[in-house]
């Protein structure tokens, strides 16, 4: 697995450094409590700097030290990568995982730890609480809310493929931004209980107002992150509901389907589907078929004449019937990209969004049922990228079949 992708070793380095810096940050921050103990030198603990400046300097100092250690760890990893697996080396991945994985985690650990020790003010209790909280968030509850609260993002797809890129990149970035700004907000709040009288009597109120901005910012990204998963679940339920409305209807036989496909400038597909359709039932039937809901139909032509149609998500209902035994030619022109949430509707919600799908050890590759991007297409029948009258999903739990002769250019 360390050789399969150029991102494997950089990610592994960042993953384990996150666990190391958890203990490192807790130890550094808890050690600060020794300075706050009242002693004979307490009278000398007087200086013109504000509490904000003291805490900021302390925060940035620790941030710099741990960042330098991170760079050293990555340097060792780069040497190993070059010596043992030179064919799978890409320096840009180290930079990516530092910016998106280890740095936001470091800010979060420092901000949370500083906030905690200022309120608890006991080194032993602070150490125990911080280790328990961070361990719980990283290992115990990392799967909750789709991995939102995990500072190390252990259950969020985090691997790059040289061929297809990063799966669910948007969700990964949203989670990391949430962790970063939540840590910044806590770091600002940590100034308020600093064990020294503030230079300004309104300092606490001002600090609370300033901290509110990054915390609200983090909350907004958390909502967007969670709503993304809920939106997918709602869409899949809507697709199932549409299928159930048409499940009992008799369908026309698609005898053959000639597909002419080309790639659009944005990586999508432009398709002309030329079908020969036959009514093999003893009654007149309307022409309707299924197509991926993100594919936009520009025209439908029957026997050389453009016909009108209605669309309900994946169902396309043509405003024309075929008499019993009638055979007609139907040309459908459409283009667009693929809606992946439409695929494999028979898979349960829990399994579809499970972080354990497509996982090897610490590597979580994410899951995408179809790819429709520049210079690469992976389109399976389940994404319904061509018109079918029998869908790859059935509300009764079994899939019907229809044999059609296909040709693709």
PDB file of N, CA and C in Angstrom, residues 50-52 191-192 197-210:
ATOM      1  N   UNK A  50       0.149  43.233  27.162  1.00  0.00           N
ATOM      2  CA  UNK A  50      -1.208  42.786  27.514  1.00  0.00           C
ATOM      3  C   UNK A  50      -1.258  41.267  27.552  1.00  0.00           C
ATOM      4  N   UNK A  51      -2.315  40.762  28.176  1.00  0.00           N
ATOM      5  CA  UNK A  51      -2.502  39.305  28.219  1.00  0.00           C
ATOM      6  C   UNK A  51      -2.618  38.719  26.814  1.00  0.00           C
ATOM      7  N   UNK A  52      -3.258  39.491  25.934  1.00  0.00           N
ATOM      8  CA  UNK A  52      -3.401  39.029  24.549  1.00  0.00           C
ATOM      9  C   UNK A  52      -2.047  38.830  23.895  1.00  0.00           C
ATOM     10  N   UNK A 191      -7.401  33.509  26.219  1.00  0.00           N
ATOM     11  CA  UNK A 191      -6.812  34.723  26.795  1.00  0.00           C
ATOM     12  C   UNK A 191      -7.651  35.230  27.964  1.00  0.00           C
ATOM     13  N   UNK A 192      -8.963  35.001  27.900  1.00  0.00           N
ATOM     14  CA  UNK A 192      -9.873  35.575  28.908  1.00  0.00           C
ATOM     15  C   UNK A 192      -9.545  35.104  30.326  1.00  0.00           C
ATOM     16  N   UNK A 197      -4.321  40.172  35.818  1.00  0.00           N
ATOM     17  CA  UNK A 197      -5.317  41.219  35.586  1.00  0.00           C
ATOM     18  C   UNK A 197      -5.106  41.816  34.195  1.00  0.00           C
ATOM     19  N   UNK A 198      -6.211  41.977  33.458  1.00  0.00           N
ATOM     20  CA  UNK A 198      -6.136  42.527  32.105  1.00  0.00           C
ATOM     21  C   UNK A 198      -5.802  44.016  32.158  1.00  0.00           C
ATOM     22  N   UNK A 199      -5.076  44.492  31.167  1.00  0.00           N
ATOM     23  CA  UNK A 199      -4.708  45.911  31.093  1.00  0.00           C
ATOM     24  C   UNK A 199      -5.923  46.808  30.874  1.00  0.00           C
ATOM     25  N   UNK A 200      -6.977  46.244  30.273  1.00  0.00           N
ATOM     26  CA  UNK A 200      -8.181  47.007  29.975  1.00  0.00           C
ATOM     27  C   UNK A 200      -9.376  46.270  30.568  1.00  0.00           C
ATOM     28  N   UNK A 201     -10.241  47.015  31.258  1.00  0.00           N
ATOM     29  CA  UNK A 201     -11.372  46.363  31.924  1.00  0.00           C
ATOM     30  C   UNK A 201     -12.382  45.781  30.929  1.00  0.00           C
ATOM     31  N   UNK A 202     -12.371  46.260  29.691  1.00  0.00           N
ATOM     32  CA  UNK A 202     -13.280  45.718  28.679  1.00  0.00           C
ATOM     33  C   UNK A 202     -12.614  44.653  27.814  1.00  0.00           C
ATOM     34  N   UNK A 203     -11.428  44.221  28.196  1.00  0.00           N
ATOM     35  CA  UNK A 203     -10.674  43.260  27.387  1.00  0.00           C
ATOM     36  C   UNK A 203     -11.419  41.937  27.238  1.00  0.00           C
ATOM     37  N   UNK A 204     -12.037  41.459  28.317  1.00  0.00           N
ATOM     38  CA  UNK A 204     -12.729  40.169  28.253  1.00  0.00           C
ATOM     39  C   UNK A 204     -13.879  40.205  27.246  1.00  0.00           C
ATOM     40  N   UNK A 205     -14.637  41.304  27.277  1.00  0.00           N
ATOM     41  CA  UNK A 205     -15.763  41.421  26.341  1.00  0.00           C
ATOM     42  C   UNK A 205     -15.268  41.498  24.903  1.00  0.00           C
ATOM     43  N   UNK A 206     -14.220  42.262  24.672  1.00  0.00           N
ATOM     44  CA  UNK A 206     -13.681  42.392  23.333  1.00  0.00           C
ATOM     45  C   UNK A 206     -13.134  41.072  22.808  1.00  0.00           C
ATOM     46  N   UNK A 207     -12.445  40.351  23.671  1.00  0.00           N
ATOM     47  CA  UNK A 207     -11.896  39.049  23.272  1.00  0.00           C
ATOM     48  C   UNK A 207     -13.014  38.059  22.926  1.00  0.00           C
ATOM     49  N   UNK A 208     -14.084  38.098  23.719  1.00  0.00           N
ATOM     50  CA  UNK A 208     -15.217  37.202  23.441  1.00  0.00           C
ATOM     51  C   UNK A 208     -15.841  37.533  22.087  1.00  0.00           C
ATOM     52  N   UNK A 209     -15.932  38.824  21.772  1.00  0.00           N
ATOM     53  CA  UNK A 209     -16.497  39.230  20.480  1.00  0.00           C
ATOM     54  C   UNK A 209     -15.604  38.801  19.326  1.00  0.00           C
ATOM     55  N   UNK A 210     -14.276  38.972  19.503  1.00  0.00           N
ATOM     56  CA  UNK A 210     -13.344  38.575  18.444  1.00  0.00           C
ATOM     57  C   UNK A 210     -13.381  37.066  18.243  1.00  0.00           C
TER      58      UNK A 210
END
